[in-house]
C-alpha cells in the first residue's frame, strides 16, 4: 500500500541496511573508482503539503569509506584525503528544499568535509513509498551531485608520466535512500 505525498508528513530516519551513500572518482584519467560509506545516520522531517518546509541532516563516518581495496581505503583515511582521525564526520544539513516536479526535488544544504563547509544542491527523485512487513512507512529517494574535492581541501594528487594526474578533482556523490517514518 502506498500513500499520497501529502500524507507523508512526519519525522524519518535513514535505514542504514537499505540506504547507500556512495561516490565515484576518476582514477589515472582512464577509469572510475567506486566506493561507499558504510556508517552513517540521518534524520529528516518531510512536509508533504509544503515540501519547502522539509529538513534533513546526514552524518557520515569518514572511517567507514570502502572502495574494496584496503590499501587504498587506508590512504583515503589519511591526511592526504579525508583525515579521518581529525575529521571523523562528513555532514550535510539542508537549507532549502524545492519541488521541481511531481517526483523531482532539489535539496540544497551545507556540506562539510574536513574543516570546509560549502553549499551544494542535490537533485533527488522521489521513488515512492510503501508499508513494509513490520508496518513501517518507508519512502525512497535517489540523488547525486558532482563536487570538486579541491574546494573541500582534499587536494592530494600525483602527476602521471604521460600527463594528467592520478586522482580526478570531480567526485560524484550518490544517494540511494530508504527512510522510515517514526512514531
PDB file of C-alpha atoms in Angstrom:
ATOM      1  CA  UNK A   1       0.000   0.000   0.000  1.00  0.00           C
ATOM      2  CA  UNK A   2       1.308   3.433  -0.869  1.00  0.00           C
ATOM      3  CA  UNK A   3       0.090   6.779   0.403  1.00  0.00           C
ATOM      4  CA  UNK A   4      -0.149  10.155  -1.315  1.00  0.00           C
ATOM      5  CA  UNK A   5       2.817  12.509  -0.966  1.00  0.00           C
ATOM      6  CA  UNK A   6       0.653  14.910   1.024  1.00  0.00           C
ATOM      7  CA  UNK A   7       0.215  12.144   3.639  1.00  0.00           C
ATOM      8  CA  UNK A   8       3.949  11.606   4.143  1.00  0.00           C
ATOM      9  CA  UNK A   9       4.389  14.488   6.592  1.00  0.00           C
ATOM     10  CA  UNK A  10       6.412  13.403   9.602  1.00  0.00           C
ATOM     11  CA  UNK A  11       9.827  12.586  11.004  1.00  0.00           C
ATOM     12  CA  UNK A  12      12.030   9.943   9.367  1.00  0.00           C
ATOM     13  CA  UNK A  13      15.363   8.201   9.974  1.00  0.00           C
ATOM     14  CA  UNK A  14      17.616   6.657   7.358  1.00  0.00           C
ATOM     15  CA  UNK A  15      17.615   2.859   7.325  1.00  0.00           C
ATOM     16  CA  UNK A  16      21.343   2.051   7.038  1.00  0.00           C
ATOM     17  CA  UNK A  17      20.625  -1.531   5.954  1.00  0.00           C
ATOM     18  CA  UNK A  18      18.724  -0.286   2.898  1.00  0.00           C
ATOM     19  CA  UNK A  19      20.465   3.024   2.168  1.00  0.00           C
ATOM     20  CA  UNK A  20      23.663   3.516   0.171  1.00  0.00           C
ATOM     21  CA  UNK A  21      25.836   6.614   0.307  1.00  0.00           C
ATOM     22  CA  UNK A  22      28.412   6.201  -2.415  1.00  0.00           C
ATOM     23  CA  UNK A  23      30.856   8.037  -4.636  1.00  0.00           C
ATOM     24  CA  UNK A  24      32.641   7.802  -7.959  1.00  0.00           C
ATOM     25  CA  UNK A  25      36.096   9.281  -8.654  1.00  0.00           C
ATOM     26  CA  UNK A  26      38.213   9.300 -11.808  1.00  0.00           C
ATOM     27  CA  UNK A  27      41.486   7.341 -11.438  1.00  0.00           C
ATOM     28  CA  UNK A  28      44.571   7.763 -13.645  1.00  0.00           C
ATOM     29  CA  UNK A  29      42.433   9.734 -16.110  1.00  0.00           C
ATOM     30  CA  UNK A  30      41.133   6.474 -17.655  1.00  0.00           C
ATOM     31  CA  UNK A  31      38.806   4.670 -15.256  1.00  0.00           C
ATOM     32  CA  UNK A  32      36.472   5.217 -12.331  1.00  0.00           C
ATOM     33  CA  UNK A  33      36.807   4.040  -8.750  1.00  0.00           C
ATOM     34  CA  UNK A  34      33.515   3.452  -6.957  1.00  0.00           C
ATOM     35  CA  UNK A  35      33.032   3.268  -3.242  1.00  0.00           C
ATOM     36  CA  UNK A  36      30.660   3.832  -0.366  1.00  0.00           C
ATOM     37  CA  UNK A  37      30.484   4.842   3.260  1.00  0.00           C
ATOM     38  CA  UNK A  38      29.047   2.101   5.450  1.00  0.00           C
ATOM     39  CA  UNK A  39      28.486   4.033   8.684  1.00  0.00           C
ATOM     40  CA  UNK A  40      26.128   6.981   8.725  1.00  0.00           C
ATOM     41  CA  UNK A  41      22.961   8.285  10.291  1.00  0.00           C
ATOM     42  CA  UNK A  42      20.369  10.676   9.066  1.00  0.00           C
ATOM     43  CA  UNK A  43      17.090  12.271  10.001  1.00  0.00           C
ATOM     44  CA  UNK A  44      14.517  14.211   8.036  1.00  0.00           C
ATOM     45  CA  UNK A  45      11.272  15.994   8.556  1.00  0.00           C
ATOM     46  CA  UNK A  46       9.119  15.734   5.458  1.00  0.00           C
ATOM     47  CA  UNK A  47       6.276  18.136   4.858  1.00  0.00           C
ATOM     48  CA  UNK A  48       4.077  16.554   2.203  1.00  0.00           C
ATOM     49  CA  UNK A  49       1.777  19.565   1.895  1.00  0.00           C
ATOM     50  CA  UNK A  50       4.635  22.079   1.630  1.00  0.00           C
ATOM     51  CA  UNK A  51       7.913  20.345   0.642  1.00  0.00           C
ATOM     52  CA  UNK A  52       9.790  23.634   1.072  1.00  0.00           C
ATOM     53  CA  UNK A  53       9.346  23.208   4.827  1.00  0.00           C
ATOM     54  CA  UNK A  54      11.128  19.828   4.789  1.00  0.00           C
ATOM     55  CA  UNK A  55      14.510  19.488   6.504  1.00  0.00           C
ATOM     56  CA  UNK A  56      17.232  16.880   6.785  1.00  0.00           C
ATOM     57  CA  UNK A  57      20.606  16.085   8.261  1.00  0.00           C
ATOM     58  CA  UNK A  58      23.138  13.337   7.496  1.00  0.00           C
ATOM     59  CA  UNK A  59      26.338  12.451   9.362  1.00  0.00           C
ATOM     60  CA  UNK A  60      28.768  10.101   7.584  1.00  0.00           C
ATOM     61  CA  UNK A  61      31.674   8.432   9.400  1.00  0.00           C
ATOM     62  CA  UNK A  62      34.806   9.027   7.279  1.00  0.00           C
ATOM     63  CA  UNK A  63      36.479   5.939   8.765  1.00  0.00           C
ATOM     64  CA  UNK A  64      33.826   3.777   7.052  1.00  0.00           C
ATOM     65  CA  UNK A  65      34.995   4.567   3.500  1.00  0.00           C
ATOM     66  CA  UNK A  66      35.194   1.417   1.388  1.00  0.00           C
ATOM     67  CA  UNK A  67      36.378   1.057  -2.213  1.00  0.00           C
ATOM     68  CA  UNK A  68      37.009  -2.682  -1.987  1.00  0.00           C
ATOM     69  CA  UNK A  69      40.798  -2.200  -1.786  1.00  0.00           C
ATOM     70  CA  UNK A  70      42.060  -1.972   1.805  1.00  0.00           C
ATOM     71  CA  UNK A  71      45.362  -0.263   0.940  1.00  0.00           C
ATOM     72  CA  UNK A  72      43.519   2.469  -0.984  1.00  0.00           C
ATOM     73  CA  UNK A  73      40.925   2.814   1.785  1.00  0.00           C
ATOM     74  CA  UNK A  74      43.688   3.287   4.375  1.00  0.00           C
ATOM     75  CA  UNK A  75      45.224   6.022   2.189  1.00  0.00           C
ATOM     76  CA  UNK A  76      41.837   7.738   1.787  1.00  0.00           C
ATOM     77  CA  UNK A  77      41.549   7.878   5.608  1.00  0.00           C
ATOM     78  CA  UNK A  78      44.868   9.750   5.968  1.00  0.00           C
ATOM     79  CA  UNK A  79      45.504  13.499   5.899  1.00  0.00           C
ATOM     80  CA  UNK A  80      46.175  13.198   2.141  1.00  0.00           C
ATOM     81  CA  UNK A  81      42.418  12.837   1.689  1.00  0.00           C
ATOM     82  CA  UNK A  82      39.744  12.721   4.443  1.00  0.00           C
ATOM     83  CA  UNK A  83      41.972  12.840   7.566  1.00  0.00           C
ATOM     84  CA  UNK A  84      39.571  10.564   9.441  1.00  0.00           C
ATOM     85  CA  UNK A  85      41.405  10.763  12.811  1.00  0.00           C
ATOM     86  CA  UNK A  86      40.982  14.561  12.936  1.00  0.00           C
ATOM     87  CA  UNK A  87      37.726  14.851  10.966  1.00  0.00           C
ATOM     88  CA  UNK A  88      35.631  11.779  11.803  1.00  0.00           C
ATOM     89  CA  UNK A  89      32.430  13.106  10.196  1.00  0.00           C
ATOM     90  CA  UNK A  90      31.230  14.423   6.873  1.00  0.00           C
ATOM     91  CA  UNK A  91      27.965  16.301   7.414  1.00  0.00           C
ATOM     92  CA  UNK A  92      25.137  17.628   5.308  1.00  0.00           C
ATOM     93  CA  UNK A  93      22.349  19.850   6.635  1.00  0.00           C
ATOM     94  CA  UNK A  94      19.545  21.129   4.408  1.00  0.00           C
ATOM     95  CA  UNK A  95      18.972  24.834   3.970  1.00  0.00           C
ATOM     96  CA  UNK A  96      16.293  24.654   1.250  1.00  0.00           C
ATOM     97  CA  UNK A  97      14.034  22.110  -0.456  1.00  0.00           C
ATOM     98  CA  UNK A  98      12.487  22.948  -3.809  1.00  0.00           C
ATOM     99  CA  UNK A  99       9.943  20.776  -5.586  1.00  0.00           C
ATOM    100  CA  UNK A 100      10.816  20.725  -9.311  1.00  0.00           C
ATOM    101  CA  UNK A 101       8.085  18.309 -10.482  1.00  0.00           C
ATOM    102  CA  UNK A 102       5.775  15.669  -9.073  1.00  0.00           C
ATOM    103  CA  UNK A 103       8.748  13.402  -8.285  1.00  0.00           C
ATOM    104  CA  UNK A 104      11.833  15.645  -8.571  1.00  0.00           C
ATOM    105  CA  UNK A 105      13.289  17.781  -5.802  1.00  0.00           C
ATOM    106  CA  UNK A 106      16.369  19.937  -5.365  1.00  0.00           C
ATOM    107  CA  UNK A 107      17.764  19.755  -1.848  1.00  0.00           C
ATOM    108  CA  UNK A 108      20.274  22.497  -1.074  1.00  0.00           C
ATOM    109  CA  UNK A 109      22.372  22.379   2.033  1.00  0.00           C
ATOM    110  CA  UNK A 110      25.712  22.824   3.714  1.00  0.00           C
ATOM    111  CA  UNK A 111      28.206  20.025   3.091  1.00  0.00           C
ATOM    112  CA  UNK A 112      31.166  19.856   5.472  1.00  0.00           C
ATOM    113  CA  UNK A 113      34.231  17.813   4.557  1.00  0.00           C
ATOM    114  CA  UNK A 114      37.262  18.118   6.826  1.00  0.00           C
ATOM    115  CA  UNK A 115      37.093  21.743   8.017  1.00  0.00           C
ATOM    116  CA  UNK A 116      35.426  23.206   4.929  1.00  0.00           C
ATOM    117  CA  UNK A 117      31.693  23.894   4.572  1.00  0.00           C
ATOM    118  CA  UNK A 118      30.185  24.798   1.209  1.00  0.00           C
ATOM    119  CA  UNK A 119      26.637  24.883  -0.157  1.00  0.00           C
ATOM    120  CA  UNK A 120      25.670  22.079  -2.563  1.00  0.00           C
ATOM    121  CA  UNK A 121      22.419  21.373  -4.405  1.00  0.00           C
ATOM    122  CA  UNK A 122      21.479  17.704  -4.774  1.00  0.00           C
ATOM    123  CA  UNK A 123      18.813  16.673  -7.259  1.00  0.00           C
ATOM    124  CA  UNK A 124      16.648  13.863  -5.884  1.00  0.00           C
ATOM    125  CA  UNK A 125      13.977  11.707  -7.444  1.00  0.00           C
ATOM    126  CA  UNK A 126      11.228  10.535  -5.123  1.00  0.00           C
ATOM    127  CA  UNK A 127      10.984   6.814  -5.983  1.00  0.00           C
ATOM    128  CA  UNK A 128       7.906   6.005  -3.931  1.00  0.00           C
ATOM    129  CA  UNK A 129       6.710   4.802  -0.582  1.00  0.00           C
ATOM    130  CA  UNK A 130       5.486   1.554   0.911  1.00  0.00           C
ATOM    131  CA  UNK A 131       4.486  -0.036   4.180  1.00  0.00           C
ATOM    132  CA  UNK A 132       6.963  -2.818   4.942  1.00  0.00           C
ATOM    133  CA  UNK A 133       6.032  -6.191   6.539  1.00  0.00           C
ATOM    134  CA  UNK A 134       6.729  -4.734  10.007  1.00  0.00           C
ATOM    135  CA  UNK A 135       4.162  -1.966   9.409  1.00  0.00           C
ATOM    136  CA  UNK A 136       6.730   0.819   8.899  1.00  0.00           C
ATOM    137  CA  UNK A 137       6.065   3.504   6.305  1.00  0.00           C
ATOM    138  CA  UNK A 138       9.155   3.892   4.096  1.00  0.00           C
ATOM    139  CA  UNK A 139       9.996   6.498   1.493  1.00  0.00           C
ATOM    140  CA  UNK A 140      12.630   6.173  -1.213  1.00  0.00           C
ATOM    141  CA  UNK A 141      14.801   8.847  -2.794  1.00  0.00           C
ATOM    142  CA  UNK A 142      17.671   8.664  -5.276  1.00  0.00           C
ATOM    143  CA  UNK A 143      20.019  11.525  -5.983  1.00  0.00           C
ATOM    144  CA  UNK A 144      23.501  12.620  -6.892  1.00  0.00           C
ATOM    145  CA  UNK A 145      25.703  15.676  -7.082  1.00  0.00           C
ATOM    146  CA  UNK A 146      29.156  16.357  -8.509  1.00  0.00           C
ATOM    147  CA  UNK A 147      31.559  18.284  -6.287  1.00  0.00           C
ATOM    148  CA  UNK A 148      35.148  19.473  -6.577  1.00  0.00           C
ATOM    149  CA  UNK A 149      37.172  17.694  -3.907  1.00  0.00           C
ATOM    150  CA  UNK A 150      39.750  20.522  -4.014  1.00  0.00           C
ATOM    151  CA  UNK A 151      37.075  23.002  -2.892  1.00  0.00           C
ATOM    152  CA  UNK A 152      36.796  20.921   0.295  1.00  0.00           C
ATOM    153  CA  UNK A 153      40.536  20.859   0.993  1.00  0.00           C
ATOM    154  CA  UNK A 154      41.103  17.361  -0.418  1.00  0.00           C
ATOM    155  CA  UNK A 155      43.993  18.240  -2.718  1.00  0.00           C
ATOM    156  CA  UNK A 156      46.498  15.353  -2.720  1.00  0.00           C
ATOM    157  CA  UNK A 157      47.485  14.075  -6.150  1.00  0.00           C
ATOM    158  CA  UNK A 158      50.316  12.593  -8.165  1.00  0.00           C
ATOM    159  CA  UNK A 159      51.375  13.540 -11.680  1.00  0.00           C
ATOM    160  CA  UNK A 160      51.262  10.840 -14.338  1.00  0.00           C
ATOM    161  CA  UNK A 161      54.274  10.295 -16.596  1.00  0.00           C
ATOM    162  CA  UNK A 162      52.262  10.845 -19.777  1.00  0.00           C
ATOM    163  CA  UNK A 163      50.464  13.911 -18.419  1.00  0.00           C
ATOM    164  CA  UNK A 164      47.441  14.335 -16.216  1.00  0.00           C
ATOM    165  CA  UNK A 165      47.001  13.296 -12.606  1.00  0.00           C
ATOM    166  CA  UNK A 166      46.265  10.138 -10.649  1.00  0.00           C
ATOM    167  CA  UNK A 167      43.033  11.302  -8.976  1.00  0.00           C
ATOM    168  CA  UNK A 168      40.392  13.442 -10.680  1.00  0.00           C
ATOM    169  CA  UNK A 169      39.040  16.553  -8.993  1.00  0.00           C
ATOM    170  CA  UNK A 170      35.362  15.869  -9.684  1.00  0.00           C
ATOM    171  CA  UNK A 171      33.662  13.448  -7.280  1.00  0.00           C
ATOM    172  CA  UNK A 172      30.105  12.232  -7.831  1.00  0.00           C
ATOM    173  CA  UNK A 173      28.263  11.678  -4.548  1.00  0.00           C
ATOM    174  CA  UNK A 174      25.395   9.177  -4.840  1.00  0.00           C
ATOM    175  CA  UNK A 175      22.441   8.693  -2.508  1.00  0.00           C
ATOM    176  CA  UNK A 176      20.022   5.742  -2.573  1.00  0.00           C
ATOM    177  CA  UNK A 177      17.828   6.402   0.431  1.00  0.00           C
ATOM    178  CA  UNK A 178      15.286   4.369   2.318  1.00  0.00           C
ATOM    179  CA  UNK A 179      13.876   6.381   5.217  1.00  0.00           C
ATOM    180  CA  UNK A 180      11.482   5.042   7.851  1.00  0.00           C
ATOM    181  CA  UNK A 181       8.737   7.177   9.398  1.00  0.00           C
ATOM    182  CA  UNK A 182       8.947   7.482  13.161  1.00  0.00           C
ATOM    183  CA  UNK A 183       6.019   7.430  15.544  1.00  0.00           C
TER     184      UNK A 183
END
